[in-house]
């Protein structure tokens, strides 16, 4: 059993097998193919098979009978995957082969062992998001061809339908053909959900779903990747870890706040003091107009005043009369003298409609709160239902000050590596939102590890079974991995020029620290009562640079490391996170002078979480940059804080 502080699981990272098919290299991990490369060129991000229930929930599989035959430039790997959850029981056999002519084949042969309803069963093929704008050819199921490019901007809807094969440019004189058999396929731009890929999936969404499967129903599919043309000389991938810190600002660090804890308890004196050390700009409260709004608002305002923060009020209008609801909301705000920001949303609308936007602007203009709208869902909903201010006059439009949406990295995939892949995409959603928004200011609220609610569900989700963690809870919240992911998210969003960020909650399973009462399911969420989580120190380190610059950083291996560089006056701070279960040697390039280095890792985490005040008082150790830069040794999942006296 590994330390739970690593990623909360206490389990070792999944084994990865490096395999070769001719000139292609790839990784096999837990039933899926990842990172198919020709030298340094990524040809495919992944090939995997998914079993999705009637609410698009992923039914996890348990692998057995994994067998591998491996040679110098070819291999054959087989396994069985068993998926069982609730009424769903589906089992399939997988065979992956790679041949010396750089051909890769993945075969799927499965059977429903019970009757159940599904939305999808079968293959998903991921092309990397770096192919945006690259030419491709779509072969349809009738043999016809379409010439196009991978979408440059994040496509709100499927860019291509009825797909049998996709051929794209890899290098001069070389193309890659990915052929999919056994079903009709179509593509979606997964950047909508902050996945770093274009996903081609089976079973078109235009067909009715969910679909009832009878026991004994078989599903057979295959995916074949082959290279067409002459491959260039393969360039070997550099394995050294380098981070280049520039003195050029990317953006101003936006105000950062947290959501009021959903468990409903107030803050204790010690929790208040620890939150004050994070200098939160605001606390987010979600107001439902069901009779609870006044109490919820008062509860949040007491906490906000205690920690020195404003409020971010996400008001969810009822499906009734907007004017009546908004008059009530205005009275709540005026009678309490509140300040901060308000996001106008409406129940039953995935993103605010033109009518809701217009009513909100007209009813709430003039209040001492920044006025925004958007969605309580993901960027996806905002991209598909874009803010429409056509019902407002030019004067009224000036009262709308920002557009908001939420972010979470676990809509489609749930392993550590997939979560790390999402980090650079968050920035892209901000740039895209700014491109179509009626105002250029974008707030991301809230950022969470898991989805808070399912906008795509086809049936109500049942209550949390006794003895299980709620669906919104992820044990990585209390881990070093969670802190490292937060470094990457802050770097991505901080450099995007947002007007405001809201992360997680204040306390509890979804917060930055555990409640003093402790975890109610310590065997599943084994936190220490009253302790802070490692991410607390990431926010504390960042808070000391509030209003400062986010400097440009270049990371050589962004799937393994993240870096956030901040500057305030002459002070420069760099946070470096190791996202992997392996130690990493890292060089910070562009650094001159002396530095103080402090690490949060398995050796310091206990003191850092139980006695954060003492941990923060300790300065770290002195280090000096040589002509080659500043060298760091990071343990698994470690976060290093480097305070500098200058950059080149």
Coordinates of C-alpha atoms in Angstrom, one line a residue:
X1 CA 0.0 0.0 0.0
X2 CA 1.5 3.3 -1.1
X3 CA 1.0 6.5 0.9
X4 CA -2.6 7.8 0.5
X5 CA -1.1 11.3 0.2
X6 CA 0.1 10.6 -3.3
X7 CA -3.2 10.5 -5.1
X8 CA -5.6 9.4 -2.4
X9 CA -5.9 5.9 -3.7
X10 CA -3.1 4.2 -1.8
X11 CA -2.6 2.1 -4.9
X12 CA 0.4 2.0 -7.3
X13 CA 0.1 3.8 -10.6
X14 CA -1.2 1.5 -13.4
X15 CA 1.6 -0.4 -15.2
X16 CA 2.5 1.0 -18.6
X17 CA 4.0 -1.1 -21.3
X18 CA 6.1 0.6 -24.0
X19 CA 5.4 -1.3 -27.3
X20 CA 6.7 -0.9 -30.8
X21 CA 5.0 -1.5 -34.2
X22 CA 7.6 -0.8 -36.8
X23 CA 8.5 2.8 -36.5
X24 CA 5.6 3.6 -34.2
X25 CA 5.8 3.5 -30.4
X26 CA 2.9 3.4 -28.1
X27 CA 1.9 2.8 -24.5
X28 CA -0.5 0.1 -23.3
X29 CA -2.2 0.9 -20.0
X30 CA -5.2 -0.8 -18.4
X31 CA -6.9 -2.0 -21.6
X32 CA -6.2 1.1 -23.7
X33 CA -3.6 2.3 -26.2
X34 CA -2.1 5.7 -25.4
X35 CA 0.3 8.1 -27.1
X36 CA 0.9 6.5 -30.5
X37 CA 4.0 8.3 -31.8
X38 CA 6.3 8.4 -34.8
X39 CA 9.4 9.7 -33.1
X40 CA 8.4 13.0 -31.5
X41 CA 5.2 13.3 -33.6
X42 CA 2.0 12.2 -31.8
X43 CA -0.2 10.3 -34.4
X44 CA -3.0 9.3 -32.0
X45 CA -3.7 10.2 -28.4
X46 CA -5.6 7.0 -27.5
X47 CA -7.8 4.1 -28.6
X48 CA -10.0 2.6 -25.9
X49 CA -13.4 1.0 -25.5
X50 CA -16.1 2.4 -23.3
X51 CA -19.3 1.0 -21.7
X52 CA -21.7 3.9 -21.0
X53 CA -25.0 3.5 -19.2
X54 CA -28.3 5.3 -19.9
X55 CA -27.0 8.5 -18.2
X56 CA -23.6 8.4 -20.0
X57 CA -22.0 7.1 -16.9
X58 CA -18.9 5.1 -17.6
X59 CA -19.1 1.5 -16.2
X60 CA -15.5 0.6 -15.2
X61 CA -14.0 -2.6 -16.3
X62 CA -12.0 -5.2 -14.4
X63 CA -9.1 -6.7 -16.5
X64 CA -7.9 -10.2 -16.4
X65 CA -6.0 -12.8 -18.5
X66 CA -3.6 -10.2 -19.9
X67 CA -1.2 -11.9 -22.3
X68 CA 1.7 -10.3 -24.2
X69 CA 3.9 -11.6 -27.0
X70 CA 6.6 -8.9 -27.7
X71 CA 9.3 -8.8 -30.3
X72 CA 11.7 -6.1 -31.5
X73 CA 9.3 -4.2 -33.8
X74 CA 6.0 -6.1 -33.3
X75 CA 3.7 -7.5 -30.6
X76 CA 0.4 -9.2 -29.8
X77 CA -1.5 -8.4 -26.6
X78 CA -4.8 -9.8 -25.4
X79 CA -7.1 -9.4 -22.4
X80 CA -10.6 -9.7 -21.1
X81 CA -12.5 -6.7 -19.6
X82 CA -15.5 -7.3 -17.4
X83 CA -17.9 -4.4 -16.7
X84 CA -20.5 -4.8 -13.9
X85 CA -22.4 -2.1 -12.1
X86 CA -26.1 -2.0 -11.1
X87 CA -28.1 -3.7 -13.9
X88 CA -25.2 -3.5 -16.3
X89 CA -23.0 -6.6 -17.0
X90 CA -21.0 -6.6 -20.2
X91 CA -17.8 -8.6 -21.0
X92 CA -15.5 -8.2 -23.9
X93 CA -12.2 -9.6 -25.2
X94 CA -9.6 -7.3 -26.6
X95 CA -6.7 -8.1 -29.0
X96 CA -4.1 -5.4 -29.9
X97 CA -1.5 -6.2 -32.5
X98 CA 1.4 -4.2 -33.9
X99 CA 3.3 -5.3 -37.0
X100 CA 6.7 -4.4 -38.4
X101 CA 5.1 -2.4 -41.2
X102 CA 3.9 0.2 -38.6
X103 CA 0.3 -1.1 -38.6
X104 CA -1.7 -1.2 -35.4
X105 CA -5.0 -3.1 -34.9
X106 CA -7.3 -3.2 -31.9
X107 CA -10.2 -5.7 -32.0
X108 CA -13.2 -5.8 -29.7
X109 CA -15.6 -8.8 -29.2
X110 CA -18.1 -8.4 -26.4
X111 CA -21.4 -9.8 -25.0
X112 CA -24.1 -8.4 -22.8
X113 CA -24.5 -10.9 -19.9
X114 CA -27.6 -9.1 -18.6
X115 CA -30.4 -7.0 -20.1
X116 CA -29.7 -3.3 -19.6
X117 CA -30.0 0.1 -21.3
X118 CA -26.9 1.7 -22.8
X119 CA -26.0 4.9 -24.6
X120 CA -22.8 3.6 -26.1
X121 CA -20.6 0.4 -26.1
X122 CA -17.5 0.3 -28.2
X123 CA -14.5 2.1 -29.5
X124 CA -13.4 5.7 -29.1
X125 CA -10.4 7.0 -31.1
X126 CA -8.7 10.2 -29.9
X127 CA -6.7 12.4 -32.3
X128 CA -4.5 14.9 -30.4
X129 CA -5.7 18.5 -30.1
X130 CA -2.5 19.7 -31.7
X131 CA -4.0 18.6 -35.0
X132 CA -6.3 21.6 -35.0
X133 CA -6.2 23.1 -38.5
X134 CA -4.4 20.0 -40.0
X135 CA -5.9 18.7 -43.3
X136 CA -7.8 15.4 -43.2
X137 CA -9.9 13.2 -45.4
X138 CA -13.1 11.6 -44.1
X139 CA -14.2 8.3 -45.8
X140 CA -17.9 7.8 -45.1
X141 CA -19.7 4.4 -44.8
X142 CA -20.8 4.6 -48.4
X143 CA -17.3 5.1 -49.6
X144 CA -17.6 8.8 -50.4
X145 CA -14.9 11.2 -49.3
X146 CA -14.8 14.6 -47.6
X147 CA -11.7 16.8 -47.6
X148 CA -11.5 19.2 -44.7
X149 CA -9.4 20.1 -41.6
X150 CA -9.6 19.4 -37.9
X151 CA -11.5 22.3 -36.4
X152 CA -9.4 25.3 -35.4
X153 CA -11.8 26.9 -33.0
X154 CA -13.6 24.6 -30.5
X155 CA -16.5 23.2 -32.5
X156 CA -19.8 23.3 -30.6
X157 CA -21.2 20.3 -32.4
X158 CA -19.9 17.3 -34.3
X159 CA -17.8 18.4 -37.2
X160 CA -18.0 15.1 -39.0
X161 CA -20.6 12.4 -39.3
X162 CA -20.9 8.9 -40.8
X163 CA -17.2 8.0 -40.6
X164 CA -15.6 4.8 -41.7
X165 CA -12.0 6.1 -41.9
X166 CA -10.0 9.3 -41.1
X167 CA -6.7 10.0 -42.9
X168 CA -4.6 13.0 -41.8
X169 CA -1.3 14.6 -42.6
X170 CA 1.6 13.4 -40.4
X171 CA 4.7 14.7 -42.1
X172 CA 5.8 15.6 -45.7
X173 CA 5.0 12.6 -47.8
X174 CA 3.4 10.7 -44.9
X175 CA -0.3 10.2 -43.8
X176 CA -2.0 8.1 -41.2
X177 CA -5.2 6.3 -41.9
X178 CA -7.4 5.2 -39.0
X179 CA -10.2 2.8 -40.1
X180 CA -13.1 1.8 -37.8
X181 CA -15.3 -1.2 -38.5
X182 CA -18.4 -2.6 -36.8
X183 CA -20.5 0.5 -36.4
X184 CA -21.0 4.0 -37.8
X185 CA -18.7 6.6 -36.2
X186 CA -18.8 10.3 -35.8
X187 CA -16.4 13.0 -34.3
X188 CA -16.8 15.5 -31.6
X189 CA -14.4 18.2 -30.4
X190 CA -13.5 17.1 -26.9
X191 CA -11.9 20.4 -26.1
X192 CA -15.5 21.3 -25.2
X193 CA -15.1 19.2 -22.0
X194 CA -11.4 20.2 -21.6
X195 CA -10.2 16.8 -23.0
X196 CA -7.1 17.3 -25.2
X197 CA -8.4 15.5 -28.3
X198 CA -10.8 15.1 -31.1
X199 CA -12.9 12.0 -30.3
X200 CA -14.3 9.7 -33.0
X201 CA -16.8 7.4 -31.3
X202 CA -19.2 4.7 -32.3
X203 CA -23.1 4.9 -32.4
X204 CA -24.2 8.3 -33.8
X205 CA -25.9 10.6 -31.4
X206 CA -28.6 11.2 -34.0
X207 CA -29.9 7.7 -33.3
X208 CA -32.4 7.3 -30.4
X209 CA -30.8 6.5 -27.0
X210 CA -30.8 4.8 -24.5
X211 CA -31.0 1.5 -26.3
X212 CA -32.2 -1.7 -24.6
X213 CA -29.8 -4.6 -24.9
X214 CA -31.0 -8.2 -24.4
X215 CA -28.7 -10.7 -22.6
X216 CA -26.6 -12.4 -25.2
X217 CA -26.3 -9.4 -27.5
X218 CA -22.9 -9.3 -29.1
X219 CA -20.8 -6.3 -30.1
X220 CA -17.8 -6.6 -32.5
X221 CA -15.6 -3.8 -33.7
X222 CA -12.1 -3.0 -34.8
X223 CA -9.8 -0.1 -35.3
X224 CA -6.8 -0.2 -37.6
X225 CA -4.1 2.4 -38.0
X226 CA -1.7 2.3 -40.9
X227 CA 0.8 4.7 -42.3
X228 CA 0.7 5.7 -46.0
X229 CA 3.8 7.0 -47.7
X230 CA 7.4 7.3 -46.7
X231 CA 8.2 8.0 -43.1
X232 CA 10.9 10.7 -42.4
X233 CA 13.9 10.1 -40.3
X234 CA 12.5 9.5 -36.8
X235 CA 13.6 12.2 -34.3
X236 CA 14.2 10.8 -30.8
X237 CA 12.2 12.4 -28.1
X238 CA 14.2 14.4 -25.5
X239 CA 13.7 12.9 -22.1
X240 CA 15.2 15.8 -20.1
X241 CA 12.7 17.9 -18.1
X242 CA 13.2 21.6 -18.7
X243 CA 11.1 24.6 -17.7
X244 CA 11.8 27.9 -19.3
X245 CA 10.7 30.9 -17.3
X246 CA 10.3 34.1 -19.2
X247 CA 10.2 37.7 -17.8
X248 CA 7.4 38.4 -20.2
X249 CA 3.9 38.6 -18.5
X250 CA 1.2 36.5 -20.0
X251 CA -1.6 38.1 -17.9
X252 CA -2.5 39.6 -14.6
X253 CA -3.3 37.0 -11.9
X254 CA -7.1 37.1 -11.6
X255 CA -8.9 37.3 -8.3
X256 CA -9.4 33.8 -6.8
X257 CA -12.2 32.7 -4.6
X258 CA -13.8 29.5 -3.3
X259 CA -17.4 28.2 -3.0
X260 CA -19.2 28.0 0.2
X261 CA -19.1 24.4 1.5
X262 CA -22.1 22.4 0.3
X263 CA -22.1 20.4 3.6
X264 CA -23.9 23.4 5.2
X265 CA -21.8 23.8 8.3
X266 CA -20.4 27.2 9.2
X267 CA -16.7 28.0 9.7
X268 CA -14.9 27.5 13.0
X269 CA -12.5 30.2 14.3
X270 CA -9.5 28.1 13.1
X271 CA -11.0 27.6 9.7
X272 CA -11.6 31.3 9.4
X273 CA -8.0 32.1 10.2
X274 CA -6.7 29.6 7.7
X275 CA -9.0 30.8 5.0
X276 CA -8.0 34.4 5.7
X277 CA -4.4 33.4 4.9
X278 CA -5.5 32.5 1.4
X279 CA -6.9 36.1 0.9
X280 CA -10.0 34.8 -1.0
X281 CA -11.4 37.5 -3.3
X282 CA -14.9 36.0 -2.9
X283 CA -17.0 33.1 -1.8
X284 CA -19.5 31.6 -4.3
X285 CA -23.0 30.8 -3.1
X286 CA -25.7 29.2 -5.3
X287 CA -29.2 30.7 -4.6
X288 CA -32.2 28.6 -5.5
X289 CA -35.5 30.4 -5.4
X290 CA -37.3 27.6 -3.5
X291 CA -37.7 29.4 -0.2
X292 CA -34.1 28.8 0.9
X293 CA -32.5 31.8 -0.8
X294 CA -32.5 34.3 2.1
X295 CA -31.1 31.8 4.6
X296 CA -28.4 30.6 2.1
X297 CA -27.4 34.2 1.3
X298 CA -27.1 35.1 5.0
X299 CA -25.1 32.0 5.7
X300 CA -22.7 32.8 2.9
X301 CA -22.4 36.5 3.8
X302 CA -21.5 35.8 7.4
X303 CA -18.7 33.6 6.2
X304 CA -17.5 36.0 3.5
X305 CA -17.3 38.8 6.0
X306 CA -15.4 36.6 8.4
X307 CA -12.7 35.8 5.9
X308 CA -12.6 39.3 4.3
X309 CA -14.2 38.3 1.0
X310 CA -16.9 39.5 -1.3
X311 CA -19.7 37.3 -2.6
X312 CA -20.1 35.7 -5.9
X313 CA -23.9 35.0 -6.1
X314 CA -25.0 32.4 -8.7
X315 CA -28.8 33.0 -8.7
X316 CA -30.9 30.2 -10.3
X317 CA -34.2 31.8 -11.3
X318 CA -37.2 29.5 -11.2
X319 CA -39.2 28.4 -14.2
X320 CA -41.8 30.9 -13.2
X321 CA -42.0 34.7 -13.8
X322 CA -38.5 36.1 -14.2
X323 CA -39.5 39.6 -13.2
X324 CA -41.0 38.5 -9.9
X325 CA -37.9 36.4 -9.1
X326 CA -35.5 39.2 -10.0
X327 CA -37.4 41.7 -7.9
X328 CA -37.0 39.4 -5.0
X329 CA -33.3 38.9 -5.6
X330 CA -32.7 42.6 -5.9
X331 CA -34.5 43.2 -2.6
X332 CA -32.3 40.5 -0.9
X333 CA -29.1 42.2 -2.1
X334 CA -30.1 45.8 -1.4
X335 CA -31.4 45.0 2.0
X336 CA -28.1 43.4 3.0
X337 CA -25.7 45.9 1.3
X338 CA -23.9 43.1 -0.5
X339 CA -21.0 43.5 -2.8
X340 CA -19.1 41.3 -5.3
X341 CA -20.6 39.7 -8.4
X342 CA -23.9 38.0 -9.5
X343 CA -24.4 35.4 -12.2
X344 CA -27.9 35.2 -13.6
X345 CA -29.0 31.7 -14.5
X346 CA -32.4 29.9 -14.8
X347 CA -33.6 26.5 -14.0
X348 CA -34.4 24.4 -17.1
X349 CA -31.9 26.4 -19.3
X350 CA -28.5 24.8 -19.9
X351 CA -27.2 28.3 -20.6
X352 CA -29.0 31.6 -20.0
X353 CA -31.5 32.4 -22.8
X354 CA -31.8 35.8 -24.4
X355 CA -34.9 36.4 -22.3
X356 CA -33.1 35.5 -19.1
X357 CA -30.1 37.7 -19.9
X358 CA -32.3 40.7 -20.8
X359 CA -34.5 40.3 -17.7
X360 CA -31.4 40.0 -15.5
X361 CA -29.7 43.0 -16.9
X362 CA -32.8 45.2 -16.7
X363 CA -33.7 44.2 -13.2
X364 CA -30.2 44.2 -11.5
X365 CA -28.4 47.0 -13.2
X366 CA -27.1 49.6 -10.8
X367 CA -26.4 47.2 -7.9
X368 CA -22.9 47.3 -6.4
X369 CA -22.2 43.9 -8.0
X370 CA -20.5 43.0 -11.2
X371 CA -23.3 41.5 -13.4
X372 CA -22.7 38.3 -15.4
X373 CA -24.5 35.4 -17.0
X374 CA -23.6 32.2 -18.8
X375 CA -24.1 28.6 -17.6
X376 CA -24.0 26.4 -14.5
X377 CA -22.7 23.7 -16.8
X378 CA -19.5 23.2 -18.7
X379 CA -17.9 25.3 -21.5
X380 CA -19.8 22.9 -23.8
X381 CA -23.2 24.4 -22.9
X382 CA -21.9 27.9 -23.3
X383 CA -20.4 27.0 -26.7
X384 CA -23.7 25.5 -27.9
X385 CA -26.0 28.1 -26.4
X386 CA -23.9 31.2 -26.9
X387 CA -24.9 34.4 -24.9
X388 CA -27.4 36.4 -27.0
X389 CA -27.8 40.0 -26.1
X390 CA -30.0 40.9 -29.1
X391 CA -32.9 41.8 -26.8
X392 CA -30.8 44.6 -25.1
X393 CA -30.2 48.1 -26.2
X394 CA -26.6 49.3 -26.7
X395 CA -26.8 51.1 -23.3
X396 CA -28.2 48.0 -21.6
X397 CA -25.5 45.8 -23.0
X398 CA -22.8 47.9 -21.2
X399 CA -24.3 46.7 -17.9
X400 CA -23.4 43.0 -18.7
X401 CA -19.9 42.7 -17.4
X402 CA -18.8 39.0 -17.7
X403 CA -19.7 35.5 -18.8
X404 CA -19.2 32.5 -16.7
X405 CA -19.0 28.7 -17.0
X406 CA -17.6 25.8 -14.8
X407 CA -14.7 23.4 -15.4
X408 CA -14.0 19.9 -14.4
X409 CA -11.6 17.3 -15.9
X410 CA -13.7 14.1 -15.5
X411 CA -16.5 14.1 -18.0
X412 CA -15.1 11.3 -20.1
X413 CA -12.0 9.9 -18.4
X414 CA -11.0 9.5 -14.8
X415 CA -7.4 8.3 -14.5
X416 CA -4.5 10.6 -13.4
X417 CA -2.9 10.8 -16.8
X418 CA -6.2 11.9 -18.5
X419 CA -6.7 14.6 -15.8
X420 CA -3.2 16.0 -16.5
X421 CA -4.0 16.0 -20.2
X422 CA -6.9 18.5 -19.6
X423 CA -4.7 21.2 -18.2
X424 CA -3.6 23.1 -21.3
X425 CA -7.1 22.9 -22.8
X426 CA -8.7 25.0 -20.0
X427 CA -6.9 28.0 -21.4
X428 CA -8.2 27.2 -24.9
X429 CA -11.8 27.3 -23.6
X430 CA -11.3 30.8 -22.3
X431 CA -9.8 32.0 -25.6
X432 CA -12.8 30.5 -27.5
X433 CA -15.4 31.9 -25.0
X434 CA -13.8 35.4 -25.4
X435 CA -14.2 35.0 -29.2
X436 CA -18.0 34.6 -29.2
X437 CA -19.0 36.3 -25.9
X438 CA -20.7 39.7 -26.1
X439 CA -18.2 40.8 -23.5
X440 CA -14.5 40.0 -23.4
X441 CA -14.3 39.2 -19.6
X442 CA -14.6 35.6 -18.7
X443 CA -15.1 34.1 -15.2
X444 CA -14.5 30.4 -14.6
X445 CA -16.7 29.3 -11.7
X446 CA -16.4 26.8 -10.2
X447 CA -13.4 24.6 -10.9
X448 CA -14.0 21.1 -9.4
X449 CA -12.5 17.7 -9.8
X450 CA -15.7 16.0 -10.6
X451 CA -19.0 17.0 -12.2
X452 CA -21.4 18.7 -9.8
X453 CA -24.5 17.7 -11.8
X454 CA -25.0 15.9 -15.1
X455 CA -26.5 18.2 -17.8
X456 CA -26.7 15.2 -20.2
X457 CA -28.6 12.7 -18.0
X458 CA -31.5 11.0 -19.6
X459 CA -33.0 10.0 -16.3
X460 CA -32.8 11.3 -12.7
X461 CA -29.8 10.1 -10.8
X462 CA -30.6 8.2 -7.6
X463 CA -29.4 9.0 -4.1
X464 CA -25.9 8.1 -3.0
X465 CA -25.9 4.4 -1.8
X466 CA -25.2 4.0 1.9
X467 CA -21.5 3.7 2.7
X468 CA -20.4 5.2 -0.6
X469 CA -18.9 8.6 -1.4
X470 CA -21.1 11.1 -3.2
X471 CA -20.5 11.2 -7.0
X472 CA -19.1 14.7 -6.7
X473 CA -16.3 13.6 -4.3
X474 CA -12.8 12.5 -5.4
X475 CA -10.2 11.3 -3.0
X476 CA -7.6 13.2 -5.0
X477 CA -8.9 16.3 -3.3
X478 CA -6.8 15.5 -0.3
X479 CA -3.7 14.5 -2.2
X480 CA -0.4 15.7 -3.6
X481 CA -1.7 14.9 -7.1
X482 CA -4.7 17.2 -6.4
X483 CA -2.4 20.0 -5.4
X484 CA -0.2 19.4 -8.5
X485 CA -3.3 19.5 -10.8
X486 CA -4.3 22.7 -9.1
X487 CA -0.9 24.2 -10.0
X488 CA -1.5 23.3 -13.6
X489 CA -5.1 24.7 -13.6
X490 CA -3.9 28.0 -12.1
X491 CA -1.2 28.2 -14.7
X492 CA -3.6 27.6 -17.5
X493 CA -6.3 29.8 -16.3
X494 CA -4.0 32.5 -14.9
X495 CA -2.3 33.0 -18.2
X496 CA -5.6 33.1 -20.1
X497 CA -6.6 36.5 -18.8
X498 CA -9.8 35.6 -16.9
X499 CA -11.5 38.3 -14.8
X500 CA -12.2 35.9 -11.9
X501 CA -11.6 32.3 -10.8
X502 CA -13.5 30.1 -8.3
X503 CA -11.9 26.9 -7.1
X504 CA -13.5 24.0 -5.1
X505 CA -15.1 24.7 -1.7
X506 CA -13.9 26.1 1.6
X507 CA -14.0 23.0 3.8
X508 CA -14.9 19.3 3.6
X509 CA -14.6 16.6 1.0
X510 CA -14.8 19.2 -1.8
X511 CA -12.7 21.9 -0.1
X512 CA -9.2 23.0 0.6
X513 CA -9.2 21.6 4.1
X514 CA -11.0 19.0 6.1
X515 CA -13.6 19.9 8.7
X516 CA -12.7 19.8 12.3
X517 CA -15.3 17.1 12.7
X518 CA -13.4 15.0 10.2
X519 CA -14.5 12.7 7.4
X520 CA -17.7 10.8 7.9
X521 CA -16.4 7.9 5.8
X522 CA -12.7 7.7 6.9
X523 CA -12.2 4.3 5.3
X524 CA -13.0 5.8 1.8
X525 CA -11.9 9.4 2.4
X526 CA -9.1 9.0 4.9
X527 CA -8.3 12.6 5.7
X528 CA -7.2 14.0 9.1
X529 CA -9.7 15.9 11.1
X530 CA -8.9 19.6 11.0
X531 CA -6.0 19.3 8.6
X532 CA -5.6 21.3 5.4
X533 CA -5.2 19.5 2.1
X534 CA -1.9 19.9 0.1
X535 CA -3.7 22.2 -2.4
X536 CA -4.1 24.7 0.5
X537 CA -0.4 25.6 0.2
X538 CA -0.7 26.1 -3.5
X539 CA -3.4 28.7 -3.0
X540 CA -1.5 30.2 -0.1
X541 CA 1.7 30.5 -2.3
X542 CA -0.4 32.1 -5.0
X543 CA -2.3 34.5 -2.7
X544 CA 1.0 36.2 -1.8
X545 CA 1.1 37.4 -5.4
X546 CA -2.5 38.6 -5.7
X547 CA -2.7 41.3 -8.5
X548 CA 0.8 40.4 -9.8
X549 CA 1.8 39.1 -13.2
X550 CA 1.6 35.5 -14.5
X551 CA 4.8 35.0 -16.4
X552 CA 5.1 32.9 -19.5
X553 CA 6.4 29.4 -18.9
X554 CA 7.4 26.7 -21.4
X555 CA 7.4 23.1 -20.0
X556 CA 9.2 20.4 -22.0
X557 CA 7.0 17.6 -20.8
X558 CA 3.5 19.0 -20.0
X559 CA 2.1 15.5 -19.5
X560 CA 4.5 15.1 -16.6
X561 CA 5.1 18.6 -15.2
X562 CA 3.3 21.9 -14.7
X563 CA 4.7 25.2 -13.8
X564 CA 3.2 28.5 -12.6
X565 CA 5.5 31.6 -12.5
X566 CA 4.4 34.7 -10.7
X567 CA 5.9 38.2 -10.3
X568 CA 5.0 41.0 -8.0
X569 CA 7.4 44.0 -8.1
X570 CA 10.9 42.5 -7.9
X571 CA 9.7 39.2 -6.4
X572 CA 9.4 36.1 -8.6
X573 CA 7.9 32.8 -7.5
X574 CA 7.7 29.5 -9.5
X575 CA 5.6 26.6 -8.5
X576 CA 6.6 23.3 -10.2
X577 CA 4.4 20.2 -9.9
X578 CA 5.4 16.6 -10.7
X579 CA 2.3 14.8 -11.9
X580 CA 3.8 11.4 -12.0
X581 CA 4.6 8.4 -9.7
X582 CA 8.2 8.7 -10.6
X583 CA 10.9 11.0 -9.3
X584 CA 11.9 13.7 -11.8
X585 CA 15.1 15.7 -12.4
X586 CA 14.1 19.2 -13.5
X587 CA 16.0 22.2 -14.8
X588 CA 14.6 25.7 -14.6
X589 CA 16.0 27.6 -17.5
X590 CA 16.0 31.4 -17.7
X591 CA 16.9 31.8 -14.0
X592 CA 19.7 33.9 -12.7
X593 CA 20.9 34.6 -9.1
X594 CA 20.0 32.8 -5.9
X595 CA 16.8 31.1 -4.9
X596 CA 15.0 29.6 -2.0
X597 CA 13.5 26.2 -2.7
X598 CA 10.8 24.6 -0.6
X599 CA 9.2 21.2 -1.4
X600 CA 5.8 19.8 -0.5
X601 CA 6.2 16.0 -0.9
X602 CA 5.8 12.7 0.9
X603 CA 8.5 13.7 3.4
X604 CA 6.9 17.1 4.4
X605 CA 3.2 16.5 3.7
X606 CA 2.3 15.3 7.2
X607 CA 3.6 18.4 8.9
X608 CA 2.3 20.7 6.1
X609 CA -1.3 19.4 6.4
X610 CA -1.5 19.0 10.2
X611 CA 0.4 22.2 11.1
X612 CA 0.2 24.4 8.0
X613 CA 1.2 27.5 10.0
X614 CA 4.5 25.9 11.0
X615 CA 5.2 24.6 7.5
X616 CA 4.6 28.0 6.0
X617 CA 7.0 29.7 8.4
X618 CA 9.9 27.4 7.3
X619 CA 11.8 29.1 4.5
X620 CA 13.2 26.1 2.6
X621 CA 16.8 25.9 1.5
X622 CA 19.1 28.2 -0.5
X623 CA 20.0 27.3 -4.0
X624 CA 21.9 29.0 -6.9
X625 CA 21.4 28.8 -10.6
X626 CA 24.4 27.9 -12.7
X627 CA 24.8 28.8 -16.4
X628 CA 22.7 25.7 -17.1
X629 CA 19.9 26.9 -14.9
X630 CA 18.5 25.8 -11.6
X631 CA 18.4 22.1 -11.0
X632 CA 15.6 20.4 -8.9
X633 CA 15.0 16.9 -7.8
X634 CA 11.3 16.2 -7.3
X635 CA 9.9 13.1 -5.6
X636 CA 6.7 11.5 -6.9
X637 CA 3.8 14.0 -7.0
X638 CA 5.9 16.7 -5.4
X639 CA 5.4 20.4 -5.6
X640 CA 8.4 22.7 -5.4
X641 CA 8.2 26.4 -4.6
X642 CA 11.1 28.5 -5.9
X643 CA 11.5 32.1 -4.8
X644 CA 13.9 34.0 -7.0
X645 CA 15.6 37.4 -7.0
X646 CA 15.3 37.7 -10.8
X647 CA 14.9 36.1 -14.2
X648 CA 16.8 36.6 -17.4

